[in-house]
Amino acid sequence: MASTACFMIVSRNDIPIYEAEVGTAPKKEDAAHQHQFILHAALDIVQDLAWTTSAMFLKSIDRFNDLVVSVYVTAGHILRML
């Protein structure tokens, strides 16, 4: 089964710095927009969790159908979202 993922780096002001689609499935414009929407929707959950836990890796913070959002939060509150 071919799958894709979206990797995004987001600044502390919720401004996307870097974004890349990775995977083996053919690129579809709809899938790219869906991945962006899911990651942006998960930002609110990340903001709440980042201040209440000391963990830097927040795995499986949000789900949409078969897609899962995982986040690594740096000490400077830069987010690496997958």
Coordinates of C-alpha atoms in Angstrom, one line a residue:
M1 CA 0.0 0.0 0.0
A2 CA 1.4 3.3 -1.0
S3 CA 1.2 6.2 1.5
T4 CA 2.3 9.7 1.9
A5 CA 3.0 12.0 4.9
C6 CA 3.3 15.7 5.3
F7 CA 6.3 17.0 7.4
M8 CA 6.0 20.6 8.6
I9 CA 8.1 22.9 10.7
V10 CA 6.2 25.6 12.4
S11 CA 7.6 28.6 14.3
R12 CA 6.5 29.6 17.7
N13 CA 4.1 32.2 16.2
D14 CA 2.3 29.4 14.2
I15 CA 4.0 30.4 11.0
P16 CA 4.9 27.5 8.7
I17 CA 8.7 27.6 8.0
Y18 CA 9.1 24.4 6.0
E19 CA 6.7 21.9 4.4
A20 CA 7.3 18.7 2.5
E21 CA 5.2 15.8 1.2
V22 CA 7.1 12.5 1.7
G23 CA 6.1 9.1 0.6
T24 CA 5.6 6.8 -2.3
A25 CA 2.1 7.5 -3.5
P26 CA 1.5 9.7 -6.6
K27 CA 1.2 13.4 -5.6
K28 CA -2.4 14.6 -5.5
E29 CA -3.3 18.3 -4.9
D30 CA -6.3 17.3 -2.8
A31 CA -4.2 15.1 -0.5
A32 CA -1.7 17.9 0.0
H33 CA -4.4 20.4 1.0
Q34 CA -6.0 17.8 3.3
H35 CA -2.6 17.2 5.1
Q36 CA -2.1 20.9 5.5
F37 CA -5.6 21.3 7.0
I38 CA -5.1 18.4 9.4
L39 CA -1.8 19.7 10.7
H40 CA -3.1 23.2 11.1
A41 CA -6.2 21.9 13.0
A42 CA -3.8 20.0 15.4
L43 CA -1.9 23.2 16.3
D44 CA -4.5 24.1 19.0
I45 CA -4.0 20.8 20.7
V46 CA -0.3 21.1 20.5
Q47 CA -0.4 24.6 22.1
D48 CA -2.4 23.2 25.0
L49 CA -0.2 20.2 25.5
A50 CA 3.2 21.9 25.1
W51 CA 2.7 24.0 28.2
T52 CA 1.2 21.2 30.4
T53 CA 3.8 18.5 29.8
S54 CA 7.5 18.3 30.0
A55 CA 7.7 15.7 27.2
M56 CA 9.2 17.0 23.9
F57 CA 7.8 14.2 21.7
L58 CA 4.0 14.3 21.6
K59 CA 2.9 11.1 19.7
S60 CA -0.5 10.6 18.3
I61 CA -2.1 13.9 19.4
D62 CA -4.7 14.0 16.8
R63 CA -6.4 11.6 14.3
F64 CA -8.4 12.0 11.2
N65 CA -9.6 8.8 9.5
D66 CA -6.4 6.8 9.1
L67 CA -4.0 9.8 9.5
V68 CA -2.2 10.4 12.8
V69 CA -0.5 13.6 13.8
S70 CA 2.8 13.4 15.8
V71 CA 4.7 16.4 17.0
Y72 CA 8.2 17.1 18.4
V73 CA 8.4 20.4 20.3
T74 CA 11.9 22.0 20.7
A75 CA 13.0 24.0 23.7
G76 CA 12.4 27.2 21.7
H77 CA 8.8 26.0 20.9
I78 CA 9.5 25.3 17.3
L79 CA 7.2 22.4 16.2
R80 CA 8.1 19.6 13.9
M81 CA 4.9 18.0 12.8
L82 CA 4.3 14.7 10.9

